[in-house]
CSV table of C-alpha atoms and ligand atoms in Angstrom, one decimal:
chain,number,residue,atom,x,y,z
H,1,MET,CA,-0.1,-0.2,0.4
H,2,VAL,CA,1.3,3.4,-1.1
H,3,ASP,CA,2.2,5.5,2.3
H,4,ASN,CA,0.8,9.0,1.1
H,5,SER,CA,1.0,10.6,4.5
H,6,LEU,CA,2.1,14.1,5.3
H,7,ILE,CA,2.0,13.8,9.1
H,8,ARG,CA,2.5,11.2,11.3
H,9,LEU,CA,2.3,11.2,15.4
H,10,GLU,CA,3.5,8.2,17.1
H,11,GLY,CA,2.8,7.5,20.6
H,12,LEU,CA,2.5,11.5,21.2
H,13,ARG,CA,2.5,12.2,24.8
H,14,LYS,CA,2.4,15.9,26.6
H,15,TRP,CA,2.0,15.5,30.3
H,16,PHE,CA,2.1,18.8,32.4
H,17,PRO,CA,3.3,17.9,36.1
H,18,ILE,CA,1.2,18.9,39.1
H,19,ARG,CA,3.3,20.9,41.6
H,20,LYS,CA,2.3,21.5,45.1
H,21,GLY,CA,4.4,22.4,48.3
H,22,LEU,CA,7.6,24.4,48.8
H,23,ARG,CA,10.0,22.5,47.0
H,24,ARG,CA,7.6,22.1,44.1
H,25,LYS,CA,8.2,18.9,43.2
H,26,PRO,CA,5.7,17.3,41.1
H,27,SER,CA,2.7,15.5,42.8
H,28,GLY,CA,1.1,13.7,39.6
H,29,TYR,CA,0.8,15.1,36.5
H,30,ILE,CA,-1.9,16.2,33.5
H,31,LYS,CA,-2.0,14.0,30.7
H,32,ALA,CA,-3.5,16.5,28.4
H,33,VAL,CA,-2.3,14.2,25.5
H,34,ASP,CA,-1.7,10.5,26.2
H,35,ASP,CA,0.1,8.1,23.6
H,36,VAL,CA,-1.9,9.9,20.5
H,37,SER,CA,-1.0,8.2,16.9
H,38,PHE,CA,-2.4,8.9,14.0
H,39,ASP,CA,-1.3,10.1,9.9
H,40,ILE,CA,-2.6,12.9,8.2
H,41,LYS,CA,-2.7,12.0,4.4
H,42,GLN,CA,-1.5,14.8,1.6
H,43,ARG,CA,-4.0,17.2,0.8
H,44,GLU,CA,-6.6,15.6,3.1
H,45,THR,CA,-8.7,17.6,5.5
H,46,LEU,CA,-8.6,15.8,9.1
H,47,GLY,CA,-11.3,16.6,11.3
H,48,LEU,CA,-10.1,16.8,15.6
H,49,VAL,CA,-13.1,16.6,17.7
H,50,GLY,CA,-13.9,16.4,21.1
H,51,GLU,CA,-15.1,18.4,23.9
H,52,SER,CA,-13.5,21.3,25.8
H,53,GLY,CA,-10.1,20.4,27.2
H,54,CYS,CA,-9.6,16.7,25.7
H,55,GLY,CA,-6.2,18.2,24.1
H,56,LYS,CA,-7.1,18.8,21.0
H,57,THR,CA,-5.0,22.4,21.1
H,58,THR,CA,-2.4,20.7,23.3
H,59,ILE,CA,-1.5,18.4,20.1
H,60,ALA,CA,-1.2,21.4,17.4
H,61,ARG,CA,0.9,23.0,19.7
H,62,CYS,CA,2.9,20.0,20.1
H,63,MET,CA,3.1,19.3,16.6
H,64,LEU,CA,4.2,22.9,15.6
H,65,ARG,CA,7.0,22.5,18.8
H,66,ALA,CA,5.2,25.8,20.1
H,67,ILE,CA,5.4,23.4,23.3
H,68,GLU,CA,7.8,20.3,23.6
H,69,PRO,CA,6.2,16.9,23.7
H,70,THR,CA,7.2,15.0,26.9
H,71,SER,CA,8.0,12.1,24.5
H,72,GLY,CA,6.6,10.2,21.2
H,73,HIS,CA,7.3,11.3,17.5
H,74,VAL,CA,6.0,13.8,14.9
H,75,TYR,CA,7.1,13.1,11.3
H,76,TYR,CA,6.8,15.1,8.7
H,77,ARG,CA,7.4,14.3,4.7
H,78,LYS,CA,10.0,16.5,3.0
H,79,ASP,CA,11.0,15.5,-0.2
H,80,GLY,CA,10.0,12.2,0.1
H,81,SER,CA,11.3,11.0,3.4
H,82,PHE,CA,10.0,11.5,7.0
H,83,ILE,CA,11.8,14.1,9.2
H,84,ASP,CA,11.1,13.4,12.9
H,85,LEU,CA,10.4,17.2,14.3
H,86,THR,CA,11.0,16.4,17.7
H,87,ALA,CA,14.6,15.8,17.5
H,88,LEU,CA,15.2,18.9,15.0
H,89,GLU,CA,17.5,21.8,15.9
H,90,PRO,CA,16.0,25.0,16.4
H,91,ASP,CA,17.7,26.4,13.1
H,92,ASP,CA,16.0,23.1,11.1
H,93,LEU,CA,13.1,23.5,12.7
H,94,ARG,CA,12.5,27.2,12.0
H,95,ASN,CA,12.8,26.2,7.9
H,96,ILE,CA,10.3,23.4,8.5
H,97,ARG,CA,8.0,26.1,10.3
H,98,GLN,CA,7.6,28.1,6.7
H,99,GLU,CA,5.6,25.0,5.6
H,100,MET,CA,3.5,24.4,8.5
H,101,ARG,CA,1.4,27.2,9.8
H,102,LEU,CA,-1.3,28.1,12.3
H,103,ILE,CA,-5.0,29.6,11.7
H,104,PHE,CA,-6.0,31.1,15.3
H,105,GLN,CA,-9.5,30.9,16.7
H,106,ASP,CA,-10.0,34.4,17.4
H,107,PRO,CA,-9.3,36.6,14.4
H,108,TYR,CA,-10.1,40.0,17.2
H,109,SER,CA,-6.8,39.3,19.3
H,110,SER,CA,-4.7,37.4,16.8
H,111,LEU,CA,-4.0,40.6,15.0
H,112,ASN,CA,-1.9,43.4,16.0
H,113,PRO,CA,-4.1,46.5,15.8
H,114,ARG,CA,-1.2,48.5,15.6
H,115,MET,CA,-0.2,47.1,12.3
H,116,THR,CA,-1.8,48.0,8.7
H,117,VAL,CA,-3.5,44.8,6.7
H,118,ARG,CA,-0.1,45.3,4.3
H,119,ASN,CA,2.5,44.8,7.4
H,120,LEU,CA,0.6,42.0,8.8
H,121,ILE,CA,0.9,40.1,5.6
H,122,ALA,CA,4.0,41.1,4.7
H,123,GLU,CA,5.5,40.3,8.1
H,124,PRO,CA,6.3,36.8,7.7
H,125,LEU,CA,7.5,37.4,4.0
H,126,ILE,CA,9.9,40.2,5.2
H,127,VAL,CA,11.2,38.2,8.4
H,128,ASN,CA,11.8,35.0,6.4
H,129,GLY,CA,13.6,37.0,3.1
H,130,VAL,CA,11.1,36.0,0.8
H,131,ALA,CA,10.4,39.2,-0.9
H,132,ARG,CA,11.1,42.8,-0.1
H,133,GLY,CA,10.3,46.1,-2.6
H,134,ALA,CA,8.1,45.5,-5.3
H,135,GLU,CA,7.6,42.1,-5.2
H,136,LEU,CA,6.5,42.3,-1.9
H,137,GLU,CA,4.0,44.6,-2.4
H,138,LEU,CA,2.2,42.5,-5.2
H,139,LYS,CA,2.6,39.3,-2.9
H,140,VAL,CA,0.4,41.3,-0.2
H,141,ALA,CA,-2.2,42.3,-3.0
H,142,ASP,CA,-2.0,38.5,-4.5
H,143,LEU,CA,-2.7,37.1,-1.0
H,144,LEU,CA,-5.3,39.5,-0.3
H,145,GLN,CA,-6.9,38.9,-3.9
H,146,LYS,CA,-6.7,35.1,-2.7
H,147,VAL,CA,-8.9,35.0,0.0
H,148,GLY,CA,-11.6,37.6,-1.6
H,149,LEU,CA,-10.4,41.0,0.0
H,150,ARG,CA,-9.6,43.8,-2.7
H,151,PRO,CA,-5.8,45.0,-2.5
H,152,GLU,CA,-6.6,48.6,-1.7
H,153,TYR,CA,-7.9,47.6,1.8
H,154,MET,CA,-4.2,46.7,2.3
H,155,ARG,CA,-3.5,50.7,4.1
H,156,ARG,CA,-6.2,49.9,6.4
H,157,TYR,CA,-5.9,48.6,10.2
H,158,PRO,CA,-7.4,45.6,11.5
H,159,HIS,CA,-10.5,47.2,13.5
H,160,ALA,CA,-11.9,48.3,9.9
H,161,PHE,CA,-13.0,45.2,8.9
H,162,SER,CA,-15.5,42.6,10.2
H,163,GLY,CA,-15.2,39.3,11.9
H,164,GLY,CA,-14.8,37.3,8.5
H,165,GLN,CA,-13.0,39.9,7.2
H,166,ARG,CA,-9.9,39.8,9.9
H,167,GLN,CA,-10.3,36.1,9.8
H,168,ARG,CA,-9.8,36.5,5.6
H,169,ILE,CA,-6.4,38.4,6.5
H,170,GLY,CA,-5.6,36.0,9.4
H,171,ILE,CA,-5.6,33.0,6.5
H,172,ALA,CA,-3.6,35.3,4.3
H,173,ARG,CA,-1.0,35.9,6.6
H,174,ALA,CA,-1.0,32.1,7.4
H,175,LEU,CA,-0.7,31.4,3.7
H,176,ALA,CA,2.1,34.3,2.7
H,177,LEU,CA,4.9,31.5,3.2
H,178,ASP,CA,3.1,29.0,0.7
H,179,PRO,CA,2.6,26.3,3.6
H,180,ASN,CA,1.8,23.0,2.6
H,181,PHE,CA,0.1,21.8,6.0
H,182,VAL,CA,-2.0,24.3,8.2
H,183,ILE,CA,-3.6,23.9,11.2
H,184,CYS,CA,-6.7,25.1,11.8
H,185,ASP,CA,-7.5,25.6,15.1
H,186,GLU,CA,-11.2,26.4,15.9
H,187,PRO,CA,-10.9,29.1,13.2
H,188,VAL,CA,-15.0,29.8,13.0
H,189,SER,CA,-16.1,29.7,16.4
H,190,ALA,CA,-15.9,33.1,16.9
H,191,LEU,CA,-18.0,34.0,13.8
H,192,ASP,CA,-21.2,34.7,13.0
H,193,VAL,CA,-23.2,31.5,11.8
H,194,SER,CA,-23.7,33.2,8.5
H,195,VAL,CA,-19.8,33.7,7.9
H,196,GLN,CA,-18.8,30.7,9.0
H,197,ALA,CA,-20.0,29.0,5.6
H,198,GLN,CA,-18.3,31.4,3.5
H,199,ILE,CA,-15.0,30.6,5.4
H,200,LEU,CA,-15.1,27.1,5.3
H,201,ASN,CA,-15.8,27.4,1.6
H,202,LEU,CA,-12.7,29.6,1.4
H,203,LEU,CA,-10.6,27.1,3.2
H,204,GLN,CA,-12.0,24.4,0.7
H,205,ASP,CA,-11.2,26.6,-2.6
H,206,LEU,CA,-7.5,27.4,-1.1
H,207,GLN,CA,-7.0,23.6,-0.5
H,208,THR,CA,-7.8,22.7,-3.6
H,209,GLU,CA,-5.9,25.6,-5.3
H,210,MET,CA,-2.7,25.4,-3.8
H,211,GLY,CA,-2.4,21.7,-2.3
H,212,LEU,CA,-2.9,22.5,1.2
H,213,THR,CA,-3.5,19.3,4.0
H,214,TYR,CA,-5.6,20.7,6.8
H,215,LEU,CA,-5.6,19.4,10.4
H,216,PHE,CA,-8.9,21.0,11.3
H,217,ILE,CA,-9.9,21.6,15.4
H,218,SER,CA,-13.3,21.9,16.2
H,219,HIS,CA,-16.0,21.4,19.1
H,220,ASP,CA,-18.5,21.9,16.6
H,221,LEU,CA,-19.5,18.7,14.5
H,222,GLY,CA,-21.9,20.5,12.0
H,223,VAL,CA,-18.5,22.1,11.3
H,224,ILE,CA,-15.9,18.8,11.2
H,225,HIS,CA,-19.1,17.1,9.2
H,226,HIS,CA,-18.9,20.2,6.4
H,227,ILE,CA,-15.1,20.2,5.9
H,228,SER,CA,-13.6,16.5,7.3
H,229,ASP,CA,-12.4,13.8,4.9
H,230,ARG,CA,-11.2,11.6,8.2
H,231,ILE,CA,-12.3,12.4,11.9
H,232,VAL,CA,-10.1,12.0,15.1
H,233,VAL,CA,-12.5,12.0,18.1
H,234,MET,CA,-10.5,12.6,21.5
H,235,TYR,CA,-11.3,12.2,25.2
H,236,VAL,CA,-8.9,13.0,27.9
H,237,GLY,CA,-5.9,13.4,26.2
H,238,LYS,CA,-6.6,10.1,24.1
H,239,VAL,CA,-7.9,8.9,20.6
H,240,VAL,CA,-11.2,7.1,20.8
H,241,GLU,CA,-12.3,6.8,17.1
H,242,LEU,CA,-10.6,7.4,14.0
H,243,GLY,CA,-11.9,7.1,10.5
H,244,TYR,CA,-13.5,8.0,7.1
H,245,ALA,CA,-16.2,11.3,8.4
H,246,GLU,CA,-19.0,9.4,6.3
H,247,SER,CA,-18.4,6.1,8.4
H,248,ILE,CA,-18.6,8.0,11.6
H,249,PHE,CA,-21.2,10.2,11.4
H,250,ARG,CA,-23.2,7.7,9.6
H,251,ARG,CA,-22.5,4.6,12.2
H,252,PRO,CA,-20.3,6.2,15.1
H,253,THR,CA,-19.2,3.1,17.0
H,254,HIS,CA,-17.8,4.4,20.2
H,255,PRO,CA,-20.3,5.2,22.5
H,256,TYR,CA,-18.5,8.4,23.4
H,257,SER,CA,-18.9,9.6,19.7
H,258,ALA,CA,-22.5,8.3,19.2
H,259,ALA,CA,-23.1,10.3,22.2
H,260,LEU,CA,-21.6,13.7,20.9
H,261,LEU,CA,-23.3,13.1,17.9
H,262,SER,CA,-26.9,12.6,18.9
H,263,SER,CA,-26.6,15.7,20.9
H,264,ALA,CA,-25.5,17.9,17.9
H,265,PRO,CA,-28.0,20.0,16.0
H,266,VAL,CA,-28.8,19.0,12.7
H,267,PRO,CA,-29.7,21.0,9.8
H,268,ASN,CA,-32.8,18.9,8.8
H,269,PRO,CA,-34.0,16.9,12.3
H,270,GLU,CA,-36.1,14.7,10.3
H,271,LEU,CA,-32.8,13.4,8.2
H,272,ARG,CA,-31.6,11.8,11.6
H,273,SER,CA,-30.9,8.5,11.4
H,274,GLU,CA,-33.6,6.3,12.9
H,275,LYS,CA,-31.3,3.2,13.0
H,276,GLY,CA,-29.9,2.0,16.2
H,277,GLN,CA,-29.7,2.9,19.9
H,278,ARG,CA,-29.6,6.6,20.6
H,279,ALA,CA,-26.5,7.2,22.9
H,280,VAL,CA,-27.1,9.9,25.6
H,281,LEU,CA,-23.8,12.0,27.2
H,282,ARG,CA,-24.6,12.8,30.7
H,283,GLY,CA,-22.0,13.5,33.6
H,284,GLU,CA,-19.2,15.5,33.6
H,285,VAL,CA,-15.3,14.9,31.6
H,286,PRO,CA,-12.8,13.6,33.6
H,287,ASP,CA,-9.9,15.6,35.7
H,288,ALA,CA,-7.0,14.6,33.3
H,289,GLY,CA,-5.1,14.8,36.2
H,290,SER,CA,-6.7,11.8,37.6
H,291,PRO,CA,-8.7,10.1,34.9
H,292,PRO,CA,-10.8,7.0,36.2
H,293,SER,CA,-9.6,3.6,36.2
H,294,GLY,CA,-9.8,1.4,32.9
H,295,CYS,CA,-11.7,3.3,30.2
H,296,TYR,CA,-11.6,6.9,31.0
H,297,PHE,CA,-15.3,6.9,29.7
H,298,HIS,CA,-16.6,4.1,31.8
H,299,PRO,CA,-18.4,6.6,34.5
H,300,ARG,CA,-20.2,8.2,31.9
H,301,CYS,CA,-20.9,5.2,29.2
H,302,SER,CA,-24.4,3.4,30.0
H,303,HIS,CA,-22.7,0.2,28.1
H,304,ALA,CA,-20.2,0.0,31.1
H,305,GLN,CA,-19.2,-3.7,32.6
H,306,ASP,CA,-16.7,-4.8,34.7
H,307,LYS,CA,-14.0,-5.0,32.2
H,308,CYS,CA,-14.6,-1.1,31.4
H,309,ARG,CA,-13.8,-0.3,35.0
H,310,ASN,CA,-10.5,-2.3,34.9
H,311,GLU,CA,-8.7,-2.3,31.9
H,312,TYR,CA,-8.2,0.6,29.5
H,313,PRO,CA,-9.0,-0.6,25.9
H,314,ASP,CA,-6.8,-0.5,22.9
H,315,LEU,CA,-7.6,1.4,19.7
H,316,ARG,CA,-7.9,-1.3,17.3
H,317,SER,CA,-9.3,-1.7,13.7
H,318,ILE,CA,-13.2,-3.0,13.3
H,319,SER,CA,-14.6,-4.3,10.1
H,320,ASN,CA,-18.1,-3.0,10.2
H,321,SER,CA,-17.3,0.5,8.1
H,322,GLY,CA,-16.6,-0.7,4.8
H,323,ASN,CA,-14.8,2.0,3.7
H,324,GLY,CA,-11.4,1.9,4.8
H,325,GLU,CA,-9.6,2.2,8.0
H,326,HIS,CA,-11.7,2.6,11.4
H,327,LEU,CA,-9.7,2.3,14.6
H,328,VAL,CA,-12.3,2.7,18.0
H,329,ALA,CA,-11.3,2.0,21.4
H,330,CYS,CA,-13.4,0.2,23.6
H,331,HIS,CA,-13.7,-3.2,24.7
H,332,PHE,CA,-17.4,-3.9,23.3
H,333,ALA,CA,-17.2,-1.8,19.7
H,334,GLU,CA,-18.5,-4.9,17.9
H,335,GLN,CA,-21.9,-5.0,19.8
H,336,PHE,CA,-23.1,-1.5,19.5
H,337,SER,CA,-25.3,0.0,16.8
H,338,PHE,CA,-25.7,3.8,17.6
H,339,LYS,CA,-27.7,6.0,15.6
H,340,GLY,CA,-25.9,8.3,13.4
H,341,VAL,CA,-26.9,11.8,12.2
H,342,PHE,CA,-27.8,10.7,8.6
H,343,ASP,CA,-29.1,7.4,7.5
H,344,ASP,CA,-27.7,8.4,3.6
H,345,PHE,CA,-24.9,11.0,4.3
H,346,GLU,CA,-25.4,12.7,0.5
H,347,ALA,CA,-29.2,13.5,2.1
H,348,GLY,CA,-28.0,15.2,5.1
H,349,GLY,CA,-25.7,17.6,3.0
H,350,SER,CA,-23.5,19.6,4.7
H,351,THR,CA,-24.6,22.4,7.2
B,1,SF4,FE1,-18.0,1.9,27.3
B,1,SF4,FE2,-17.0,0.0,28.0
B,1,SF4,FE3,-16.6,1.2,25.6
B,1,SF4,FE4,-15.5,2.3,27.4
B,1,SF4,S1,-15.0,0.3,27.1
B,1,SF4,S2,-16.4,3.3,25.6
B,1,SF4,S3,-17.1,2.1,29.2
B,1,SF4,S4,-18.6,0.1,26.8
């Protein structure tokens, strides 16, 4: 089988020490990301979904080495072979970071209000010595046009723009260095619903035009459904389900994924699947500093049995998807038939 991965995470961990007492010795660890492995294929959009605090953004920060992982590896394909980003020296990492960019959640706070749009977009080009003079001006104008803004706006400041326009400026800034891989960290959650679809469509158009690969982080399943090819569902720092979006939205297999989907708003509720069991999400997300024994989801799972309380389930392949790789961390995954969002994915359309 041809390996067309662009990024591969292997056993990634980020544990934050809990320090107490005068000597500040660690008394335990918050396992924000714990033994996470998945790959992102070239030109695909991988959706990363889960409740707040499940480790989504920590994974993104570890991938870019904005924070150092505790252990594990992040491999990035460059010129046909994989480089371990966790082992790179700062100079080499700086070069690779030009190919890996981040689109932030909040278009209001992520842009310096004292800089013009021209300077905001030109900054990465100047810092990395990519362009200057007339070439720089042309590149900024071209980037503005790419994201649907008029080049005449480049002398204005961010406050003169709406939320959607500011996010377009943030996208232009992220794309300035012509990256391969872009992490979109909740890029539409601060925007009005009416503007969200425009930004999602823009991201999809840019992906096609520039051959981009996305890691798309969101807690909003409607957004994830709209944009993702495959989905990773996270719970308390661990991957609990991974598969094609179509498979998971039609027939979720992990009780947590099923409960998330059953609580997601559907544009037309009549399209919601009538087949299968309905899963309900009850209780609170446990503390990542002292997760429950066995399967972390067992205190909230109405299907929990003794084995669930004692043994953490491995992430393993199951065969019921019929659409490529489908991994689930549940002892009893084969026994469930949960309601999906749609019986017919195509009929469900997108948000
Ligand atoms: Fe529920 Fe047990 Fe599966 Fe965990 S392993 S999701 S507790 S059935």
